PDB file of C-alpha atoms and ligand atoms in Angstrom:
ATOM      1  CA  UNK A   1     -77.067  48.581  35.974  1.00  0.00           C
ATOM      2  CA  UNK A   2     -80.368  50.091  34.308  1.00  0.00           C
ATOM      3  CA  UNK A   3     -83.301  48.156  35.938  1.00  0.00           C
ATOM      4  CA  UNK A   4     -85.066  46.113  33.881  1.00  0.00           C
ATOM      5  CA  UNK A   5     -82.066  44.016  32.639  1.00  0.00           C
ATOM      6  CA  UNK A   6     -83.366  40.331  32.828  1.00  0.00           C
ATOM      7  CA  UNK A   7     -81.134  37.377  33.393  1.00  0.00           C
ATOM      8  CA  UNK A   8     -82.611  34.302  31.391  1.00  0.00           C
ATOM      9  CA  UNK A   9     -82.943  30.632  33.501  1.00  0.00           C
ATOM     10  CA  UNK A  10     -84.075  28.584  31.667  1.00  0.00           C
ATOM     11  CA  UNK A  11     -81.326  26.710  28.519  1.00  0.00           C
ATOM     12  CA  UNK A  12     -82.617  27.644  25.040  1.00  0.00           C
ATOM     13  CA  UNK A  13     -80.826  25.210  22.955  1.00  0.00           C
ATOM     14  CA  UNK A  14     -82.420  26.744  19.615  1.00  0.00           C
ATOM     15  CA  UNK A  15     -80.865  30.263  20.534  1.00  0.00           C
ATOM     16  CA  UNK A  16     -77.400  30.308  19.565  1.00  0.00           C
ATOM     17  CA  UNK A  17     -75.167  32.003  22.684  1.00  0.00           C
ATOM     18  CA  UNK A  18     -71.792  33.347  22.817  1.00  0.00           C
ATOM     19  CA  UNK A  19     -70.611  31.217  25.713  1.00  0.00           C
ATOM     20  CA  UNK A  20     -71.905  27.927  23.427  1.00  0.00           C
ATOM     21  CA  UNK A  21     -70.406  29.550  20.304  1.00  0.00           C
ATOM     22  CA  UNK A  22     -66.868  29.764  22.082  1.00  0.00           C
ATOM     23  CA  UNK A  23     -67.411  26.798  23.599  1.00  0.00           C
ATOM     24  CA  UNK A  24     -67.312  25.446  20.198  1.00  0.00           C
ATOM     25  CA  UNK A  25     -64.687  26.826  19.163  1.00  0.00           C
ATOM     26  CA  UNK A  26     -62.517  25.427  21.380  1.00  0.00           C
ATOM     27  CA  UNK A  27     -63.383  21.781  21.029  1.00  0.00           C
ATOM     28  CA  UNK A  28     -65.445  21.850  24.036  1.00  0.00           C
ATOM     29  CA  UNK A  29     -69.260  19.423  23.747  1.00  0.00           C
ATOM     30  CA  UNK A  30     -71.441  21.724  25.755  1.00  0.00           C
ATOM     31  CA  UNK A  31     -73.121  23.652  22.400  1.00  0.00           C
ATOM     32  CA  UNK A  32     -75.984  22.769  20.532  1.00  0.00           C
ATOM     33  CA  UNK A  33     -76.702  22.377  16.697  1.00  0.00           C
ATOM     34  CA  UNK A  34     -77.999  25.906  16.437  1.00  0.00           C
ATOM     35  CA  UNK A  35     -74.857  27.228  18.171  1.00  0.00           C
ATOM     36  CA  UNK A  36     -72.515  25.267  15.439  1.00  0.00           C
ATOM     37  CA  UNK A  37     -74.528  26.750  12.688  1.00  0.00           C
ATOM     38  CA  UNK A  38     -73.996  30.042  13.661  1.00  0.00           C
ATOM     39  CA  UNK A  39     -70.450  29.247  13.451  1.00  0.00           C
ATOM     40  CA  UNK A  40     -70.276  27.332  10.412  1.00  0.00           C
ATOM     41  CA  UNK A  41     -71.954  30.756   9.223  1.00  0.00           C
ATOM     42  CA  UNK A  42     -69.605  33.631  10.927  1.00  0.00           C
ATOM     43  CA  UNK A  43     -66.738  31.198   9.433  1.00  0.00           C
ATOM     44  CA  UNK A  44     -67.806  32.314   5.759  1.00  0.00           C
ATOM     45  CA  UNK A  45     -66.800  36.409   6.638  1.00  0.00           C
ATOM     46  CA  UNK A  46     -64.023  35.675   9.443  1.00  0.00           C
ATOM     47  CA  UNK A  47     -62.534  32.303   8.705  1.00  0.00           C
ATOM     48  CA  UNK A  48     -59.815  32.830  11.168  1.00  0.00           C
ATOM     49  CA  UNK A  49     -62.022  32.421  14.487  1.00  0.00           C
ATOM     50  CA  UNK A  50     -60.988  29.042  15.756  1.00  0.00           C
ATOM     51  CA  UNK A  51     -57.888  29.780  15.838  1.00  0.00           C
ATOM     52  CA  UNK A  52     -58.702  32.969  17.234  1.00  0.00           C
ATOM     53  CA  UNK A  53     -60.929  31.717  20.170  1.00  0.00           C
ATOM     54  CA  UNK A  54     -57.634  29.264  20.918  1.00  0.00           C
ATOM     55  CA  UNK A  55     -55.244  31.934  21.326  1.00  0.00           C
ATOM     56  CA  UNK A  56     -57.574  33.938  22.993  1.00  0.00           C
ATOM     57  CA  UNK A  57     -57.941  31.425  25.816  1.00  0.00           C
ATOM     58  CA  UNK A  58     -54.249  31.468  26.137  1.00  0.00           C
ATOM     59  CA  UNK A  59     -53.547  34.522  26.592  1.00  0.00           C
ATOM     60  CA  UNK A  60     -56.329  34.198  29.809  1.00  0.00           C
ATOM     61  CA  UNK A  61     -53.759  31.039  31.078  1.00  0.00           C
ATOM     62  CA  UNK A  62     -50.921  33.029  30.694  1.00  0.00           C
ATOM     63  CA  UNK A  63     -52.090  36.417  31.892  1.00  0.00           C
ATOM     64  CA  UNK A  64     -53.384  34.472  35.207  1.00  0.00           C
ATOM     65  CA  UNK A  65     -50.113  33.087  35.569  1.00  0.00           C
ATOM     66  CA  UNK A  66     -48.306  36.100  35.398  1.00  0.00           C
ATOM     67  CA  UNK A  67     -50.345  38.180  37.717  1.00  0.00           C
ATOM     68  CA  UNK A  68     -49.992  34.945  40.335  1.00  0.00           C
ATOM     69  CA  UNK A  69     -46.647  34.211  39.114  1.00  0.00           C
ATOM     70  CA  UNK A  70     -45.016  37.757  39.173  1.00  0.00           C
ATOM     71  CA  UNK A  71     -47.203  40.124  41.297  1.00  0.00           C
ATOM     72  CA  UNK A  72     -48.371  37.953  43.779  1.00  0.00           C
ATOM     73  CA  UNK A  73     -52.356  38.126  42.887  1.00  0.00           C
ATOM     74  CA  UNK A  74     -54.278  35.787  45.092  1.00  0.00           C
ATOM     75  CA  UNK A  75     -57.585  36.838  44.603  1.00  0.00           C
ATOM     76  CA  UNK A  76     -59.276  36.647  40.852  1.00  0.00           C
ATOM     77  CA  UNK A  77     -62.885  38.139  40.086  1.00  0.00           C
ATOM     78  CA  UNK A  78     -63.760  36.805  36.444  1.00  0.00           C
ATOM     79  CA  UNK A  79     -66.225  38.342  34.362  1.00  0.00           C
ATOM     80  CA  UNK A  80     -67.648  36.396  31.207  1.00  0.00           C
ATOM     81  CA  UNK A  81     -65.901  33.574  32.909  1.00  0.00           C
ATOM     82  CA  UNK A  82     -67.412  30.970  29.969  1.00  0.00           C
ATOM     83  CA  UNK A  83     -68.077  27.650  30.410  1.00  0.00           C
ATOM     84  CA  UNK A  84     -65.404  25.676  32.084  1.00  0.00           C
ATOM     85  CA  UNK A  85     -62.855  23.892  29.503  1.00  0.00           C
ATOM     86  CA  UNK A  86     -59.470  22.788  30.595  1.00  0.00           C
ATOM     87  CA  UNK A  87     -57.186  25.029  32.603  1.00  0.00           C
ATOM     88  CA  UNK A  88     -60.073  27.295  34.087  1.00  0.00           C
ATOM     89  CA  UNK A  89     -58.648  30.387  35.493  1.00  0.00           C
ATOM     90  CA  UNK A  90     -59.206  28.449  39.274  1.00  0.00           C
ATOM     91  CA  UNK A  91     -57.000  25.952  38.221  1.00  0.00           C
ATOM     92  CA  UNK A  92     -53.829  27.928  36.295  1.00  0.00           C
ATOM     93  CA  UNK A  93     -54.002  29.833  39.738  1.00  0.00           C
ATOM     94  CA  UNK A  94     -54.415  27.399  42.382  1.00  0.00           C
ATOM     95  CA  UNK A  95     -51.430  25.286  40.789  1.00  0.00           C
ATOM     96  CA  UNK A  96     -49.440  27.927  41.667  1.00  0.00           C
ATOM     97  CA  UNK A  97     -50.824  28.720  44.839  1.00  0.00           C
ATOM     98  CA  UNK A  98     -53.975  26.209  46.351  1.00  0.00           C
ATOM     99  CA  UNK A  99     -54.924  28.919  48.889  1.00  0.00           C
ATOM    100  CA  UNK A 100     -55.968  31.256  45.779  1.00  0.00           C
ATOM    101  CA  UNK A 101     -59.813  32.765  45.714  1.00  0.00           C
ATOM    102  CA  UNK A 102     -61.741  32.733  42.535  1.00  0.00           C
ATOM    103  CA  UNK A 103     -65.326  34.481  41.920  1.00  0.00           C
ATOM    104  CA  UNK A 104     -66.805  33.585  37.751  1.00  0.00           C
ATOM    105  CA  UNK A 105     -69.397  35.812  37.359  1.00  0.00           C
ATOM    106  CA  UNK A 106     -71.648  34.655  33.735  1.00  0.00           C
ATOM    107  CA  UNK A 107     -74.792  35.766  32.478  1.00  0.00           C
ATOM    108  CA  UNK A 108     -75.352  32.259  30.430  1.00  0.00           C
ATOM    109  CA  UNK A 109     -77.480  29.590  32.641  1.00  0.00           C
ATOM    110  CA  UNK A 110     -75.547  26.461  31.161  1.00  0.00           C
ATOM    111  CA  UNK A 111     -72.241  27.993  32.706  1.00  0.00           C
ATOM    112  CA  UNK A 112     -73.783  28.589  36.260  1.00  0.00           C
ATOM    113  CA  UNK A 113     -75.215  24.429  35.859  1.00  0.00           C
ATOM    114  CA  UNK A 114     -71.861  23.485  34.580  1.00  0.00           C
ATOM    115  CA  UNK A 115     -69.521  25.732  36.726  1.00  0.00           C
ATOM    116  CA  UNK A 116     -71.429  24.493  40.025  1.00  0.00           C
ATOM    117  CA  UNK A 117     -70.525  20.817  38.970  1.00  0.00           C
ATOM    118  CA  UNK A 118     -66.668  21.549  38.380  1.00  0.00           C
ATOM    119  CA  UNK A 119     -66.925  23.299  41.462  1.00  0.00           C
ATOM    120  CA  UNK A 120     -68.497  21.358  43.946  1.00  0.00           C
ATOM    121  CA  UNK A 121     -65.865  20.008  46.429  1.00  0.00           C
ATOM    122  CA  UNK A 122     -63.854  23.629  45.731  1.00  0.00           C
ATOM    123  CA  UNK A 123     -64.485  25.905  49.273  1.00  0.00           C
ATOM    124  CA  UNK A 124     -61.925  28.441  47.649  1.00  0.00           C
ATOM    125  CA  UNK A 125     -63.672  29.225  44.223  1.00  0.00           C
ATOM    126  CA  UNK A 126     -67.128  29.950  42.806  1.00  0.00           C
ATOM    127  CA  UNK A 127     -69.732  30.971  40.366  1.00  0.00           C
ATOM    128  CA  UNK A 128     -72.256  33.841  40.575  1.00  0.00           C
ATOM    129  CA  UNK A 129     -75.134  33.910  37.788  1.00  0.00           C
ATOM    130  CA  UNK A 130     -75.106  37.844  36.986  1.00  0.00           C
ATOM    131  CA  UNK A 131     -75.201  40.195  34.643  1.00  0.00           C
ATOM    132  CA  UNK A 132     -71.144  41.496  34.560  1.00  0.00           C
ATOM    133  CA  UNK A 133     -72.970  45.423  33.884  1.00  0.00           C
ATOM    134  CA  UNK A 134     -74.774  44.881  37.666  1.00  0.00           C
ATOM    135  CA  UNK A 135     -71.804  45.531  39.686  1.00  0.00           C
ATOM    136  CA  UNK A 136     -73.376  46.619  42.791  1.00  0.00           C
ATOM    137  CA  UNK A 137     -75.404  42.655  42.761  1.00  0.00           C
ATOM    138  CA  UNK A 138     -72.350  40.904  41.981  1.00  0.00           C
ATOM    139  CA  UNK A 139     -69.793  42.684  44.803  1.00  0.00           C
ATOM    140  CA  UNK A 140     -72.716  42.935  46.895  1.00  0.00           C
ATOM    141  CA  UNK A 141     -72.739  38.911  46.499  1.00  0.00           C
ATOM    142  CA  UNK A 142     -72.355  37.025  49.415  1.00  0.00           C
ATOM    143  CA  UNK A 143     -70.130  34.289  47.411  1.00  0.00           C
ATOM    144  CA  UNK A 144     -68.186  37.844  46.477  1.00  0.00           C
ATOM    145  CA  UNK A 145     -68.015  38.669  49.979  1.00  0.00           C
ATOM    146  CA  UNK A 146     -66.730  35.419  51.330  1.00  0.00           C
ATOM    147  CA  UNK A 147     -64.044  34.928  48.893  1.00  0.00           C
ATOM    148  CA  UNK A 148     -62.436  38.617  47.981  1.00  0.00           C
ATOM    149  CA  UNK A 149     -60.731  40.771  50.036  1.00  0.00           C
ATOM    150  CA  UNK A 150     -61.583  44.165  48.565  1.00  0.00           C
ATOM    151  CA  UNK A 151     -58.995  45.802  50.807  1.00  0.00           C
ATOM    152  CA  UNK A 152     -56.108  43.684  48.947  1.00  0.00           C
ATOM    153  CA  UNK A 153     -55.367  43.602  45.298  1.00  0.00           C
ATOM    154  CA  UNK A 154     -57.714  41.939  43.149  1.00  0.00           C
ATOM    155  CA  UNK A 155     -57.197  40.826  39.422  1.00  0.00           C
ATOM    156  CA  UNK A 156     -60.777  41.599  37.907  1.00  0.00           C
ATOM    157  CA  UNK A 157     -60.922  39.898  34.309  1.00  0.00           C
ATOM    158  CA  UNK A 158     -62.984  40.880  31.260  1.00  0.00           C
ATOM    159  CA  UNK A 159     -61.615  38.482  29.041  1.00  0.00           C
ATOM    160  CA  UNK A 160     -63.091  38.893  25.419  1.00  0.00           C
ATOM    161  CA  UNK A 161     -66.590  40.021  26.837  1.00  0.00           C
ATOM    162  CA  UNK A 162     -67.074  44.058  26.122  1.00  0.00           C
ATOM    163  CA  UNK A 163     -68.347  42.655  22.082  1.00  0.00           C
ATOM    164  CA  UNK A 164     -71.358  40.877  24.203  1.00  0.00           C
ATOM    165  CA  UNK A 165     -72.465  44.604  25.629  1.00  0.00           C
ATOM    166  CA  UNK A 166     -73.666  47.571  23.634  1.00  0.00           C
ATOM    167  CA  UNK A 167     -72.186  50.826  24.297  1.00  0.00           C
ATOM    168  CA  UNK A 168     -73.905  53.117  26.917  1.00  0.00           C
ATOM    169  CA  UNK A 169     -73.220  56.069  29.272  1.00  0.00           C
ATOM    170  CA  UNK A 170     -74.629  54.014  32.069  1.00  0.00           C
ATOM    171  CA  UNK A 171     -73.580  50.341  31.101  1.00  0.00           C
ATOM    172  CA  UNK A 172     -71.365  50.316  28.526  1.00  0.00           C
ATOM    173  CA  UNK A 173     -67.983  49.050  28.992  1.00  0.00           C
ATOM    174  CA  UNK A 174     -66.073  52.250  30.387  1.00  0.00           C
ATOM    175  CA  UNK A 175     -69.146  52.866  32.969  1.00  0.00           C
ATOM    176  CA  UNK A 176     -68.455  49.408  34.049  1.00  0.00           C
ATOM    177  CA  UNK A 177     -64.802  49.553  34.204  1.00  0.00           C
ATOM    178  CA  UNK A 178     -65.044  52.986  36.256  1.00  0.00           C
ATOM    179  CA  UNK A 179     -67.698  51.417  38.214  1.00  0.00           C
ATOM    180  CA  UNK A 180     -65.638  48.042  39.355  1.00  0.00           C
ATOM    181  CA  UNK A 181     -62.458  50.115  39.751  1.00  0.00           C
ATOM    182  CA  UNK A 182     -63.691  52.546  42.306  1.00  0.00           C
ATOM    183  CA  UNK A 183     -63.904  49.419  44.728  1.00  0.00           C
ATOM    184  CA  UNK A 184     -60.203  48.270  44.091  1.00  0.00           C
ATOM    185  CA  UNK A 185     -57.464  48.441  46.543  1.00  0.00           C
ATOM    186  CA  UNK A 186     -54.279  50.253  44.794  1.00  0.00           C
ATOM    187  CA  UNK A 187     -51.803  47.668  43.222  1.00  0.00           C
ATOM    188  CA  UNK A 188     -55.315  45.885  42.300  1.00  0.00           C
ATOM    189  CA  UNK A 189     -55.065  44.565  37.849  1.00  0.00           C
ATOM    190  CA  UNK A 190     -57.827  44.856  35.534  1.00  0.00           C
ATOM    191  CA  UNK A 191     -57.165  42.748  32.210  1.00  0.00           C
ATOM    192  CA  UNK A 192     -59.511  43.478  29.409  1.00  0.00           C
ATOM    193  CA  UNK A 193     -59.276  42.064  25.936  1.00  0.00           C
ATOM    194  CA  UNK A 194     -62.420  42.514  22.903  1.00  0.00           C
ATOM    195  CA  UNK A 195     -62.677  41.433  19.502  1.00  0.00           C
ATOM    196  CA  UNK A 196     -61.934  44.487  17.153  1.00  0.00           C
ATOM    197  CA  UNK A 197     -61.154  45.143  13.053  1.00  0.00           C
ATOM    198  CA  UNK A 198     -59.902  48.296  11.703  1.00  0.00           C
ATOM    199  CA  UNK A 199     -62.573  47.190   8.363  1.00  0.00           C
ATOM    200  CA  UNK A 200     -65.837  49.043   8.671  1.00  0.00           C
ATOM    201  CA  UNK A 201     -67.390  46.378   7.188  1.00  0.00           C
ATOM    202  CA  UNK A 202     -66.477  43.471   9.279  1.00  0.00           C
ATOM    203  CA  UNK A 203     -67.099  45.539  12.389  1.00  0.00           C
ATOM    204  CA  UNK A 204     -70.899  45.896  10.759  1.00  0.00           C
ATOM    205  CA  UNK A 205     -71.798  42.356   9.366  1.00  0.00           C
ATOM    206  CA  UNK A 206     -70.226  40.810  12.509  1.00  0.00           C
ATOM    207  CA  UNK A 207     -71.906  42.920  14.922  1.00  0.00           C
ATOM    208  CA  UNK A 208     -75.518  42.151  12.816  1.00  0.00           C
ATOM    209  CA  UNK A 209     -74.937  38.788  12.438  1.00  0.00           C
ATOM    210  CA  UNK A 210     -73.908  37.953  15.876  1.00  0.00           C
ATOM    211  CA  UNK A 211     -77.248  40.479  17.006  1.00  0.00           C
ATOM    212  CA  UNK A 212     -79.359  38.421  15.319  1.00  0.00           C
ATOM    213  CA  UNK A 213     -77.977  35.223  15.736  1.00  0.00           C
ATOM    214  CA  UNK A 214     -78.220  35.549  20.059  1.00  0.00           C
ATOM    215  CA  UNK A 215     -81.284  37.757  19.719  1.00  0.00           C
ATOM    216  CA  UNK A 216     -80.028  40.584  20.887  1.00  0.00           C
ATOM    217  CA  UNK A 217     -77.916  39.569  23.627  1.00  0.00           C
ATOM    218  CA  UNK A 218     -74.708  41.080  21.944  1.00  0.00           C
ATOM    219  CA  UNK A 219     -72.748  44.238  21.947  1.00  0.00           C
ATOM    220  CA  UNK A 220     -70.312  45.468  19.254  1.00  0.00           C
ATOM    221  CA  UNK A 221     -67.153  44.565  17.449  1.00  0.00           C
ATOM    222  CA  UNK A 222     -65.313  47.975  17.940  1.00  0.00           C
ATOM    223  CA  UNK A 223     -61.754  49.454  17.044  1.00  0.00           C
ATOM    224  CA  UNK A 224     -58.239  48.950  18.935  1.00  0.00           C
ATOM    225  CA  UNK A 225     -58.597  52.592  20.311  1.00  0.00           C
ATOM    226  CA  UNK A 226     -61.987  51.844  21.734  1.00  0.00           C
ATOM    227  CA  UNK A 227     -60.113  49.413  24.109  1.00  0.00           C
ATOM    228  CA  UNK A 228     -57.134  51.913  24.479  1.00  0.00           C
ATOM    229  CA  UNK A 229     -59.692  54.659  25.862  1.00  0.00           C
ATOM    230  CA  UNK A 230     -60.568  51.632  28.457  1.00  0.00           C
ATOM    231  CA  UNK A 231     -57.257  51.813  29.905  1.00  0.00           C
ATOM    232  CA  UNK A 232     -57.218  55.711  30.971  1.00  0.00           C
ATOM    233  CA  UNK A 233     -55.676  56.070  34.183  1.00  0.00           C
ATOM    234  CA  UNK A 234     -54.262  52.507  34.601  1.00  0.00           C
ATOM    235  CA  UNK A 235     -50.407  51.379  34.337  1.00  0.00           C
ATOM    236  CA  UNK A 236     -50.165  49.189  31.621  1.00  0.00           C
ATOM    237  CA  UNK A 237     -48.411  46.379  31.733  1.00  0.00           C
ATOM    238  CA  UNK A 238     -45.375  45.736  29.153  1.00  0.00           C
ATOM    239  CA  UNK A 239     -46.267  44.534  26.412  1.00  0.00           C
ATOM    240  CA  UNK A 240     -48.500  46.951  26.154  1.00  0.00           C
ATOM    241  CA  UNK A 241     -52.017  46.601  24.191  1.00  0.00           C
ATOM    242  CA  UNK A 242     -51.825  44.347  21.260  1.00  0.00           C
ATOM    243  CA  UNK A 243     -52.982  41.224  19.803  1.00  0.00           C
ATOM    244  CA  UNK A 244     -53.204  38.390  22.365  1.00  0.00           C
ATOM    245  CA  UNK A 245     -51.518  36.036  20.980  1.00  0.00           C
ATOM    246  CA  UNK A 246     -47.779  38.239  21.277  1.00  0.00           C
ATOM    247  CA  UNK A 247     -48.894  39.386  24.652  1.00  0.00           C
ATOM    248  CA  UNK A 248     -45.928  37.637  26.422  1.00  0.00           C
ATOM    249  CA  UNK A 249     -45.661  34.602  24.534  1.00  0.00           C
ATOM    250  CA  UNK A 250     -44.339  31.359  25.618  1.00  0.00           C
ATOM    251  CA  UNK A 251     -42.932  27.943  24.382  1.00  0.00           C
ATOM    252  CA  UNK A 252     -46.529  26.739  23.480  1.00  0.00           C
ATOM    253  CA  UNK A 253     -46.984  27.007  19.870  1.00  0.00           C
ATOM    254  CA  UNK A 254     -49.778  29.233  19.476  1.00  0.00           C
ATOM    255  CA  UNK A 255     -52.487  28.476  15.937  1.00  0.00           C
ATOM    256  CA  UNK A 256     -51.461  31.111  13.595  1.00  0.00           C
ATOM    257  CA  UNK A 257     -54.590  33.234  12.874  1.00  0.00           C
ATOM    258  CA  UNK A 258     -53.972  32.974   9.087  1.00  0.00           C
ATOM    259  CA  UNK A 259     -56.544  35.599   8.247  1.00  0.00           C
ATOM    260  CA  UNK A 260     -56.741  38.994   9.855  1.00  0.00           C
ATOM    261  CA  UNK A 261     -60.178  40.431   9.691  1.00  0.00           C
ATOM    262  CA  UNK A 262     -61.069  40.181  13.350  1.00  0.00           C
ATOM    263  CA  UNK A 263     -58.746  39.934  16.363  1.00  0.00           C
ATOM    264  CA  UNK A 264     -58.784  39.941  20.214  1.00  0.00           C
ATOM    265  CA  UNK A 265     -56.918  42.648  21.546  1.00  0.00           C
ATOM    266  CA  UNK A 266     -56.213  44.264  24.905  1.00  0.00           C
ATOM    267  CA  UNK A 267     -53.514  43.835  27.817  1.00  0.00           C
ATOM    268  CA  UNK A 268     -53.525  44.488  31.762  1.00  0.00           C
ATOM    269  CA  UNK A 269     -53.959  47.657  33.342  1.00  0.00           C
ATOM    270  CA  UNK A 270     -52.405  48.044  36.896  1.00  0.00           C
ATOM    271  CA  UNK A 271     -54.342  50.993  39.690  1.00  0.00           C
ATOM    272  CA  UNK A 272     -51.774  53.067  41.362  1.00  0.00           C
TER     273      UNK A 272
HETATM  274  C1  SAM B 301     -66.230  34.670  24.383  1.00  0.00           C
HETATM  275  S1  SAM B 301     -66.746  34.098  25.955  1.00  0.00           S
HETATM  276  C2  SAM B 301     -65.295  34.439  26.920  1.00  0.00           C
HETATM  277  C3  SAM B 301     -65.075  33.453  28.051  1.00  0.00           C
HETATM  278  C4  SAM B 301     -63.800  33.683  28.875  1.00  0.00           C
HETATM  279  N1  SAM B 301     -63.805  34.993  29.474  1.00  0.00           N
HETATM  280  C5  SAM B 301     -62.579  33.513  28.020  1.00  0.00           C
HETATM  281  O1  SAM B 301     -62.043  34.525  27.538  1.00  0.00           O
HETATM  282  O2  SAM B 301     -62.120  32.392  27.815  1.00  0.00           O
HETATM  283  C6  SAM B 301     -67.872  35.403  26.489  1.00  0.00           C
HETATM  284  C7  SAM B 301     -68.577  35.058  27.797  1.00  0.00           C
HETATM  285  O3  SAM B 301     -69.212  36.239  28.319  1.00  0.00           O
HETATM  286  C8  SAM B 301     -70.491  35.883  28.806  1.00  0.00           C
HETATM  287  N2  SAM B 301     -71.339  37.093  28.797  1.00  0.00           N
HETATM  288  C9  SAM B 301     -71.807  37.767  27.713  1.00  0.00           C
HETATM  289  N3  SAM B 301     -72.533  38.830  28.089  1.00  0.00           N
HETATM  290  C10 SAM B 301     -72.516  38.833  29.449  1.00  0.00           C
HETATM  291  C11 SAM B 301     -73.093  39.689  30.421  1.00  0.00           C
HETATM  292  N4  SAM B 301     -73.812  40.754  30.058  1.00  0.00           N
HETATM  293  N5  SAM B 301     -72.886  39.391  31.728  1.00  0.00           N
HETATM  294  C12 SAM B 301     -72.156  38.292  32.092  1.00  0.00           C
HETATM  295  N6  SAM B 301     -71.583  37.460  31.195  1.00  0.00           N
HETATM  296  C13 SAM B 301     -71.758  37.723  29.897  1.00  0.00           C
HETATM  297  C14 SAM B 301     -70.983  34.817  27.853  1.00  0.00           C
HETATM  298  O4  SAM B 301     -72.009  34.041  28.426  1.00  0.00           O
HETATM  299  C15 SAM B 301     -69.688  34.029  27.633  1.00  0.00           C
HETATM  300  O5  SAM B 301     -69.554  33.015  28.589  1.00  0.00           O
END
């Protein structure tokens, strides 16, 4: 990462964040006034969100569950992680297998204070405050090096997280991708999902909005093919890349996002 990237301590509850926003969203009580105004706002040009942010987080539970479920992925590094809710990524794994290892990596403060409190009697799982663009810190972690095995396949998660980071030759989200991959063991997943719209003017009020709203601490609605270019050189994993919410579907019945002008979109991308 470009030096001079600073990670913020200290809880601003007048500064709306994404992890509060999201938070929000998805019922949770760890967000702020100024963080449900911003929503009550962003509502007005994409009314769909809730519903959006719901599905979104199940396509995380399910996606976990299939890599533990069907490929036999025991180790989980989670970027963007979010402030805990129910059915963390920790706990959809260990359920199916206790001895699991899980590192959250999160740029937001209130995740590392609330992460460390779910997390206190867990040996097997933790949380790193980082920056998910400073790579070399976070593997370099000693909490990374205690828990993952980078000689065995590793699931590394950007789940709805490449909108928070502007693009960049050096820190954007392919220059991360390329730079976590090179560290992966071969049979190793990488699932990455972003919001995206096809309208040009969604993509720009959103990405504004959201800009000013966090004070800068956003990236960039972008396009489906933005996401697609992510994927060079990975197997991708049937369905394919599409909206989250049909990416392997199950009995629960998912909120129907009745409106269309924003979705999440991605898939999972296996390393030969
Ligand atoms: C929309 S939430 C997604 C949470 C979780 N991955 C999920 O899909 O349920 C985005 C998360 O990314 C985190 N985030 C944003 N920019 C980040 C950065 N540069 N480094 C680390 N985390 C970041 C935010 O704090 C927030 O918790």
């Amino acid at each position: 990462m470009q030096p001079g990237k600073q990670l913020s301590t200290s809880i601003d509850s007048a500064v709306p964040t994404a992890a509060r926003m999201y938070d929000h969203y998805l019922g949770g009580k760890d967000n702020y006034a100024a963080d449900r105004a911003a929503c009550e706002e962003l509502d007005k040009v994409v009314p769909s969100t809730r519903a959006l942010a719901l599905n979104n987080r199940r396509f995380l539970q399910r996606a976990v569950r299939t890599l533990s479920q069907e490929y036999g992925i025991r180790q989980f590094l989670d970027h963007g992680s979010g402030l805990p809710t129910q059915d963390n990524v920790h706990q959809v794994a260990q359920r199916i297998d206790p001895s699991t290892h899980v590192v959250y990596v999160d740029n937001d403060p209130m995740v590392l204070v609330h992460g460390r409190a779910l997390l206190e009697q867990d040996e097997r799982t933790t949380v790193i405050h980082a920056d998910m663009r400073d790579t070399d810190a976070i593997l370099a972690h000693p909490e990374t090096q205690r828990l993952i095995d980078f000689s065995q396949p590793v699931a590394v998660l950007f789940n709805s997280v490449f909108h928070c980071i502007p693009d960049s030759d050096s820190d954007g989200p392919r220059a991360v991708v390329r730079r976590v991959t090179e560290h992966l063991a071969p049979g190793s997943f990488v699932l990455m999902c972003q919001l995206v719209s096809e309208d040009p003017a969604v993509r720009e009020f959103v990405t504004d909005f959201m800009d000013q709203a966090t004070q800068g601490h956003w990236g960039r609605v972008r396009q489906e093919k933005d996401v697609a270019a992510l994927f060079d050189g990975l197997d991708i994993l049937d369905p394919g890349l599409v909206e989250v919410s049909t990416w392997r579907p199950d009995s629960e019945v998912a909120p129907r996002q009745l409106t269309q002008e924003w979705i999440e979109f991605g898939g999972i991308g296996r390393l030969r």
